[in-house]
Amino acid sequence: MATEKRQRQDQRRQEKINEVVAITEKQKTAKKRKRLLTFLIPGVLLVGVALFWRNGDGGGDTVAADSGAAATTIPAVTTTSLPPKIAKKPDVSIPSAAPTKIEVKDIATGTGPTAVKGSDLKVNYVGVVVESKKQFASTWDATPPSLFEIKGLGRGGIIDGLAEGLIGIKQGGRRQIVVPASKAYGKEGSAALGIKPSESLVYVVDAVEVIPPTK
């Protein structure tokens, strides 16, 4: 009995010793963590400040690079700079009666290359129906504004009367062309453009660019 009692006492004593050891180890671990954090926190703050200074309001290398990029931003694409005499949408003089043949009148004479058969042109234009006096088309009113391109003058792509009326126009020039129905959309008209059968047309065309045909 005495031996069993002594064994129990020894076992309790050992358990207490183990508890003390465990508590001591926990305290040591806590102290180590505290010391580690004491060293780490300032380091993290320093890194954060350095990054902020580099990328933020501190005016470091990245900010300087961004400022340079802003200074060299590529500007938005703009339309071609037009000569003063063809820089604004023209008024259209409408004939009092339907024409029977093509009528051509230069409003402003250009000084650049002359359009011939096969030339490529970039033009602004306004088109009006003679009979109704209504505008049916205009590059000036397009969104966004854009020039109309003619590839190979006289080789299709536009009505015959307009192709014939543009022969001889110089780059930078403005020309009015009156087109009879027979040289426009004829007896069928053009429902898409609001042109009725047998209606005649009047155009004012600006030759913004004339490219001679390749040989």
PDB file of C-alpha atoms in Angstrom:
ATOM      1  CA  MET A   1       0.000   0.000   0.000  1.00  0.00           C
ATOM      2  CA  ALA A   2       2.775   2.399   0.916  1.00  0.00           C
ATOM      3  CA  THR A   3       4.480   1.618  -2.333  1.00  0.00           C
ATOM      4  CA  GLU A   4       1.342   2.368  -4.395  1.00  0.00           C
ATOM      5  CA  LYS A   5       0.812   5.623  -2.495  1.00  0.00           C
ATOM      6  CA  ARG A   6       4.383   6.674  -3.197  1.00  0.00           C
ATOM      7  CA  GLN A   7       3.979   5.854  -6.879  1.00  0.00           C
ATOM      8  CA  ARG A   8       0.851   8.026  -7.113  1.00  0.00           C
ATOM      9  CA  GLN A   9       2.646  10.886  -5.399  1.00  0.00           C
ATOM     10  CA  ASP A  10       5.595  10.537  -7.768  1.00  0.00           C
ATOM     11  CA  GLN A  11       3.197  10.489 -10.758  1.00  0.00           C
ATOM     12  CA  ARG A  12       1.425  13.693  -9.555  1.00  0.00           C
ATOM     13  CA  ARG A  13       4.787  15.363  -8.934  1.00  0.00           C
ATOM     14  CA  GLN A  14       5.909  14.471 -12.465  1.00  0.00           C
ATOM     15  CA  GLU A  15       2.660  15.787 -13.951  1.00  0.00           C
ATOM     16  CA  LYS A  16       3.170  19.109 -12.140  1.00  0.00           C
ATOM     17  CA  ILE A  17       6.739  19.256 -13.410  1.00  0.00           C
ATOM     18  CA  ASN A  18       5.480  18.609 -16.959  1.00  0.00           C
ATOM     19  CA  GLU A  19       2.875  21.389 -16.608  1.00  0.00           C
ATOM     20  CA  VAL A  20       5.546  23.818 -15.392  1.00  0.00           C
ATOM     21  CA  VAL A  21       7.812  22.859 -18.290  1.00  0.00           C
ATOM     22  CA  ALA A  22       4.949  23.293 -20.753  1.00  0.00           C
ATOM     23  CA  ILE A  23       4.095  26.741 -19.349  1.00  0.00           C
ATOM     24  CA  THR A  24       7.740  27.757 -19.457  1.00  0.00           C
ATOM     25  CA  GLU A  25       8.032  26.656 -23.100  1.00  0.00           C
ATOM     26  CA  LYS A  26       4.932  28.649 -24.007  1.00  0.00           C
ATOM     27  CA  GLN A  27       6.348  31.725 -22.306  1.00  0.00           C
ATOM     28  CA  LYS A  28       9.652  31.313 -24.154  1.00  0.00           C
ATOM     29  CA  THR A  29       7.808  30.957 -27.487  1.00  0.00           C
ATOM     30  CA  ALA A  30       5.752  34.064 -26.772  1.00  0.00           C
ATOM     31  CA  LYS A  31       8.881  36.049 -25.965  1.00  0.00           C
ATOM     32  CA  LYS A  32      10.537  34.889 -29.199  1.00  0.00           C
ATOM     33  CA  ARG A  33       7.490  35.951 -31.232  1.00  0.00           C
ATOM     34  CA  LYS A  34       7.480  39.307 -29.532  1.00  0.00           C
ATOM     35  CA  ARG A  35      11.162  39.875 -30.263  1.00  0.00           C
ATOM     36  CA  LEU A  36      10.636  38.754 -33.888  1.00  0.00           C
ATOM     37  CA  LEU A  37       7.740  41.134 -34.364  1.00  0.00           C
ATOM     38  CA  THR A  38       9.792  43.892 -32.784  1.00  0.00           C
ATOM     39  CA  PHE A  39      12.327  43.501 -35.590  1.00  0.00           C
ATOM     40  CA  LEU A  40       9.890  42.681 -38.422  1.00  0.00           C
ATOM     41  CA  ILE A  41       7.372  45.479 -38.020  1.00  0.00           C
ATOM     42  CA  PRO A  42       9.846  48.336 -38.598  1.00  0.00           C
ATOM     43  CA  GLY A  43      11.237  46.452 -41.595  1.00  0.00           C
ATOM     44  CA  VAL A  44       7.783  46.016 -43.117  1.00  0.00           C
ATOM     45  CA  LEU A  45       7.019  49.676 -42.518  1.00  0.00           C
ATOM     46  CA  LEU A  46      10.239  50.699 -44.183  1.00  0.00           C
ATOM     47  CA  VAL A  47       9.468  48.558 -47.238  1.00  0.00           C
ATOM     48  CA  GLY A  48       5.949  49.980 -47.391  1.00  0.00           C
ATOM     49  CA  VAL A  49       7.216  53.546 -47.196  1.00  0.00           C
ATOM     50  CA  ALA A  50       9.772  52.821 -49.894  1.00  0.00           C
ATOM     51  CA  LEU A  51       7.121  51.385 -52.209  1.00  0.00           C
ATOM     52  CA  PHE A  52       4.795  54.296 -51.525  1.00  0.00           C
ATOM     53  CA  TRP A  53       7.550  56.777 -52.250  1.00  0.00           C
ATOM     54  CA  ARG A  54       8.375  54.976 -55.484  1.00  0.00           C
ATOM     55  CA  ASN A  55       4.836  54.556 -56.793  1.00  0.00           C
ATOM     56  CA  GLY A  56       2.789  57.216 -55.077  1.00  0.00           C
ATOM     57  CA  ASP A  57       2.877  60.858 -54.230  1.00  0.00           C
ATOM     58  CA  GLY A  58       6.500  60.799 -53.155  1.00  0.00           C
ATOM     59  CA  GLY A  59       7.697  61.802 -56.635  1.00  0.00           C
ATOM     60  CA  GLY A  60       9.998  58.826 -57.266  1.00  0.00           C
ATOM     61  CA  ASP A  61      11.128  57.121 -60.471  1.00  0.00           C
ATOM     62  CA  THR A  62       7.736  55.697 -61.433  1.00  0.00           C
ATOM     63  CA  VAL A  63       5.997  59.036 -61.044  1.00  0.00           C
ATOM     64  CA  ALA A  64       8.638  60.677 -63.202  1.00  0.00           C
ATOM     65  CA  ALA A  65       8.132  57.981 -65.845  1.00  0.00           C
ATOM     66  CA  ASP A  66       4.359  58.507 -65.776  1.00  0.00           C
ATOM     67  CA  SER A  67       4.808  62.249 -66.143  1.00  0.00           C
ATOM     68  CA  GLY A  68       7.014  61.663 -69.169  1.00  0.00           C
ATOM     69  CA  ALA A  69       4.454  59.324 -70.714  1.00  0.00           C
ATOM     70  CA  ALA A  70       1.726  61.920 -70.269  1.00  0.00           C
ATOM     71  CA  ALA A  71       3.890  64.529 -71.978  1.00  0.00           C
ATOM     72  CA  THR A  72       4.419  62.300 -75.017  1.00  0.00           C
ATOM     73  CA  THR A  73       0.865  60.986 -75.415  1.00  0.00           C
ATOM     74  CA  ILE A  74      -0.010  60.478 -79.060  1.00  0.00           C
ATOM     75  CA  PRO A  75      -2.707  63.003 -79.992  1.00  0.00           C
ATOM     76  CA  ALA A  76      -6.064  61.874 -81.328  1.00  0.00           C
ATOM     77  CA  VAL A  77      -6.326  61.492 -85.082  1.00  0.00           C
ATOM     78  CA  THR A  78      -7.882  64.549 -86.706  1.00  0.00           C
ATOM     79  CA  THR A  79      -9.411  65.140 -90.138  1.00  0.00           C
ATOM     80  CA  THR A  80      -7.347  66.595 -92.955  1.00  0.00           C
ATOM     81  CA  SER A  81      -6.690  70.312 -92.632  1.00  0.00           C
ATOM     82  CA  LEU A  82      -8.698  71.914 -95.429  1.00  0.00           C
ATOM     83  CA  PRO A  83      -7.820  75.025 -97.438  1.00  0.00           C
ATOM     84  CA  PRO A  84      -9.928  78.043 -96.361  1.00  0.00           C
ATOM     85  CA  LYS A  85     -12.027  78.102 -99.533  1.00  0.00           C
ATOM     86  CA  ILE A  86     -13.261  74.528 -99.004  1.00  0.00           C
ATOM     87  CA  ALA A  87     -13.117  74.437 -95.202  1.00  0.00           C
ATOM     88  CA  LYS A  88     -16.865  74.873 -94.586  1.00  0.00           C
ATOM     89  CA  LYS A  89     -19.979  73.099 -95.794  1.00  0.00           C
ATOM     90  CA  PRO A  90     -21.179  74.887 -98.952  1.00  0.00           C
ATOM     91  CA  ASP A  91     -24.569  76.277 -99.804  1.00  0.00           C
ATOM     92  CA  VAL A  92     -26.132  74.569-102.815  1.00  0.00           C
ATOM     93  CA  SER A  93     -27.639  76.622-105.643  1.00  0.00           C
ATOM     94  CA  ILE A  94     -30.582  74.613-106.945  1.00  0.00           C
ATOM     95  CA  PRO A  95     -31.652  75.021-110.604  1.00  0.00           C
ATOM     96  CA  SER A  96     -35.147  76.326-111.176  1.00  0.00           C
ATOM     97  CA  ALA A  97     -35.852  73.563-113.685  1.00  0.00           C
ATOM     98  CA  ALA A  98     -34.689  69.983-114.175  1.00  0.00           C
ATOM     99  CA  PRO A  99     -31.565  69.886-116.367  1.00  0.00           C
ATOM    100  CA  THR A 100     -31.369  67.987-119.637  1.00  0.00           C
ATOM    101  CA  LYS A 101     -27.569  67.721-119.651  1.00  0.00           C
ATOM    102  CA  ILE A 102     -24.658  67.800-117.220  1.00  0.00           C
ATOM    103  CA  GLU A 103     -23.846  71.323-116.058  1.00  0.00           C
ATOM    104  CA  VAL A 104     -20.493  72.097-114.403  1.00  0.00           C
ATOM    105  CA  LYS A 105     -19.487  75.277-112.561  1.00  0.00           C
ATOM    106  CA  ASP A 106     -16.272  75.839-110.610  1.00  0.00           C
ATOM    107  CA  ILE A 107     -17.007  77.715-107.381  1.00  0.00           C
ATOM    108  CA  ALA A 108     -13.356  77.703-106.278  1.00  0.00           C
ATOM    109  CA  THR A 109     -10.419  76.711-108.464  1.00  0.00           C
ATOM    110  CA  GLY A 110      -7.830  74.396-106.982  1.00  0.00           C
ATOM    111  CA  THR A 111      -4.093  74.575-107.492  1.00  0.00           C
ATOM    112  CA  GLY A 112      -3.126  70.922-107.098  1.00  0.00           C
ATOM    113  CA  PRO A 113      -3.175  67.918-109.463  1.00  0.00           C
ATOM    114  CA  THR A 114      -5.977  67.686-112.012  1.00  0.00           C
ATOM    115  CA  ALA A 115      -8.440  64.812-111.920  1.00  0.00           C
ATOM    116  CA  VAL A 116      -8.433  62.674-115.060  1.00  0.00           C
ATOM    117  CA  LYS A 117      -9.960  59.330-115.910  1.00  0.00           C
ATOM    118  CA  GLY A 118      -8.495  56.747-113.539  1.00  0.00           C
ATOM    119  CA  SER A 119      -7.516  59.237-110.812  1.00  0.00           C
ATOM    120  CA  ASP A 120      -8.237  58.437-107.172  1.00  0.00           C
ATOM    121  CA  LEU A 121     -10.000  61.201-105.270  1.00  0.00           C
ATOM    122  CA  LYS A 122     -10.893  62.014-101.705  1.00  0.00           C
ATOM    123  CA  VAL A 123     -13.800  64.419-101.605  1.00  0.00           C
ATOM    124  CA  ASN A 124     -16.345  66.200 -99.461  1.00  0.00           C
ATOM    125  CA  TYR A 125     -19.733  66.634-101.076  1.00  0.00           C
ATOM    126  CA  VAL A 126     -23.340  67.669-100.622  1.00  0.00           C
ATOM    127  CA  GLY A 127     -26.075  66.139-102.791  1.00  0.00           C
ATOM    128  CA  VAL A 128     -29.558  67.668-103.254  1.00  0.00           C
ATOM    129  CA  VAL A 129     -32.558  66.535-105.293  1.00  0.00           C
ATOM    130  CA  VAL A 130     -33.485  69.282-107.775  1.00  0.00           C
ATOM    131  CA  GLU A 131     -37.228  68.589-107.832  1.00  0.00           C
ATOM    132  CA  SER A 132     -37.803  68.327-104.043  1.00  0.00           C
ATOM    133  CA  LYS A 133     -34.899  70.608-103.047  1.00  0.00           C
ATOM    134  CA  LYS A 134     -34.053  68.096-100.280  1.00  0.00           C
ATOM    135  CA  GLN A 135     -30.534  67.048 -99.323  1.00  0.00           C
ATOM    136  CA  PHE A 136     -30.074  63.292 -99.723  1.00  0.00           C
ATOM    137  CA  ALA A 137     -26.422  62.900 -98.748  1.00  0.00           C
ATOM    138  CA  SER A 138     -23.488  64.843 -97.279  1.00  0.00           C
ATOM    139  CA  THR A 139     -20.063  63.904 -95.965  1.00  0.00           C
ATOM    140  CA  TRP A 140     -20.175  67.056 -93.853  1.00  0.00           C
ATOM    141  CA  ASP A 141     -23.000  65.632 -91.741  1.00  0.00           C
ATOM    142  CA  ALA A 142     -21.528  62.157 -91.256  1.00  0.00           C
ATOM    143  CA  THR A 143     -20.666  60.904 -87.766  1.00  0.00           C
ATOM    144  CA  PRO A 144     -17.746  60.881 -87.475  1.00  0.00           C
ATOM    145  CA  PRO A 145     -16.926  63.263 -90.355  1.00  0.00           C
ATOM    146  CA  SER A 146     -15.146  61.429 -93.145  1.00  0.00           C
ATOM    147  CA  LEU A 147     -14.133  61.959 -96.746  1.00  0.00           C
ATOM    148  CA  PHE A 148     -15.628  59.969 -99.594  1.00  0.00           C
ATOM    149  CA  GLU A 149     -13.067  58.021-101.625  1.00  0.00           C
ATOM    150  CA  ILE A 150     -13.364  57.468-105.366  1.00  0.00           C
ATOM    151  CA  LYS A 151     -11.134  54.694-106.679  1.00  0.00           C
ATOM    152  CA  GLY A 152     -10.412  55.084-110.366  1.00  0.00           C
ATOM    153  CA  LEU A 153     -12.530  57.979-111.608  1.00  0.00           C
ATOM    154  CA  GLY A 154     -14.812  56.849-114.454  1.00  0.00           C
ATOM    155  CA  ARG A 155     -14.420  53.148-113.659  1.00  0.00           C
ATOM    156  CA  GLY A 156     -17.610  52.675-111.658  1.00  0.00           C
ATOM    157  CA  GLY A 157     -18.530  53.175-108.032  1.00  0.00           C
ATOM    158  CA  ILE A 158     -20.376  56.479-108.597  1.00  0.00           C
ATOM    159  CA  ILE A 159     -23.098  57.608-110.990  1.00  0.00           C
ATOM    160  CA  ASP A 160     -22.031  58.464-114.556  1.00  0.00           C
ATOM    161  CA  GLY A 161     -22.979  62.139-114.318  1.00  0.00           C
ATOM    162  CA  LEU A 162     -20.829  62.699-111.246  1.00  0.00           C
ATOM    163  CA  ALA A 163     -17.872  60.847-112.754  1.00  0.00           C
ATOM    164  CA  GLU A 164     -18.077  62.932-115.924  1.00  0.00           C
ATOM    165  CA  GLY A 165     -18.523  66.173-113.996  1.00  0.00           C
ATOM    166  CA  LEU A 166     -15.405  65.608-111.881  1.00  0.00           C
ATOM    167  CA  ILE A 167     -13.042  65.309-114.841  1.00  0.00           C
ATOM    168  CA  GLY A 168     -10.783  68.373-114.795  1.00  0.00           C
ATOM    169  CA  ILE A 169     -11.308  69.414-111.166  1.00  0.00           C
ATOM    170  CA  LYS A 170      -8.071  70.362-109.410  1.00  0.00           C
ATOM    171  CA  GLN A 171      -7.073  69.390-105.886  1.00  0.00           C
ATOM    172  CA  GLY A 172      -8.304  72.086-103.516  1.00  0.00           C
ATOM    173  CA  GLY A 173     -11.132  73.051-105.862  1.00  0.00           C
ATOM    174  CA  ARG A 174     -14.901  73.211-105.270  1.00  0.00           C
ATOM    175  CA  ARG A 175     -17.278  72.396-108.128  1.00  0.00           C
ATOM    176  CA  GLN A 176     -21.043  72.326-108.583  1.00  0.00           C
ATOM    177  CA  ILE A 177     -22.303  69.556-110.853  1.00  0.00           C
ATOM    178  CA  VAL A 178     -25.919  69.349-112.003  1.00  0.00           C
ATOM    179  CA  VAL A 179     -26.869  65.869-113.188  1.00  0.00           C
ATOM    180  CA  PRO A 180     -29.967  64.971-115.237  1.00  0.00           C
ATOM    181  CA  ALA A 181     -31.919  61.869-114.218  1.00  0.00           C
ATOM    182  CA  SER A 182     -30.589  59.948-117.230  1.00  0.00           C
ATOM    183  CA  LYS A 183     -27.046  60.307-115.840  1.00  0.00           C
ATOM    184  CA  ALA A 184     -28.135  59.787-112.220  1.00  0.00           C
ATOM    185  CA  TYR A 185     -30.497  57.025-110.987  1.00  0.00           C
ATOM    186  CA  GLY A 186     -32.769  57.103-114.030  1.00  0.00           C
ATOM    187  CA  LYS A 187     -36.329  55.820-114.055  1.00  0.00           C
ATOM    188  CA  GLU A 188     -35.719  53.555-111.064  1.00  0.00           C
ATOM    189  CA  GLY A 189     -34.517  56.212-108.644  1.00  0.00           C
ATOM    190  CA  SER A 190     -32.947  55.184-105.339  1.00  0.00           C
ATOM    191  CA  ALA A 191     -35.283  54.365-102.486  1.00  0.00           C
ATOM    192  CA  ALA A 192     -32.333  54.027-100.095  1.00  0.00           C
ATOM    193  CA  LEU A 193     -31.351  57.668-100.722  1.00  0.00           C
ATOM    194  CA  GLY A 194     -34.908  58.973-100.990  1.00  0.00           C
ATOM    195  CA  ILE A 195     -34.531  59.741-104.706  1.00  0.00           C
ATOM    196  CA  LYS A 196     -37.693  59.163-106.725  1.00  0.00           C
ATOM    197  CA  PRO A 197     -37.744  57.857-110.306  1.00  0.00           C
ATOM    198  CA  SER A 198     -36.575  60.363-112.947  1.00  0.00           C
ATOM    199  CA  GLU A 199     -35.350  62.940-110.423  1.00  0.00           C
ATOM    200  CA  SER A 200     -32.286  65.048-111.223  1.00  0.00           C
ATOM    201  CA  LEU A 201     -29.530  65.915-108.786  1.00  0.00           C
ATOM    202  CA  VAL A 202     -27.142  68.727-107.936  1.00  0.00           C
ATOM    203  CA  TYR A 203     -23.830  68.171-106.175  1.00  0.00           C
ATOM    204  CA  VAL A 204     -21.245  70.499-104.713  1.00  0.00           C
ATOM    205  CA  VAL A 205     -17.965  68.560-104.522  1.00  0.00           C
ATOM    206  CA  ASP A 206     -14.653  69.545-102.915  1.00  0.00           C
ATOM    207  CA  ALA A 207     -11.544  67.794-104.256  1.00  0.00           C
ATOM    208  CA  VAL A 208      -9.587  67.432-101.026  1.00  0.00           C
ATOM    209  CA  GLU A 209      -7.039  65.114-102.612  1.00  0.00           C
ATOM    210  CA  VAL A 210      -6.386  64.073-106.211  1.00  0.00           C
ATOM    211  CA  ILE A 211      -4.009  61.187-106.913  1.00  0.00           C
ATOM    212  CA  PRO A 212      -2.958  60.733-110.534  1.00  0.00           C
ATOM    213  CA  PRO A 213      -3.530  57.275-111.995  1.00  0.00           C
ATOM    214  CA  THR A 214      -0.574  54.905-111.953  1.00  0.00           C
ATOM    215  CA  LYS A 215       0.914  54.111-115.357  1.00  0.00           C
TER     216      LYS A 215
END
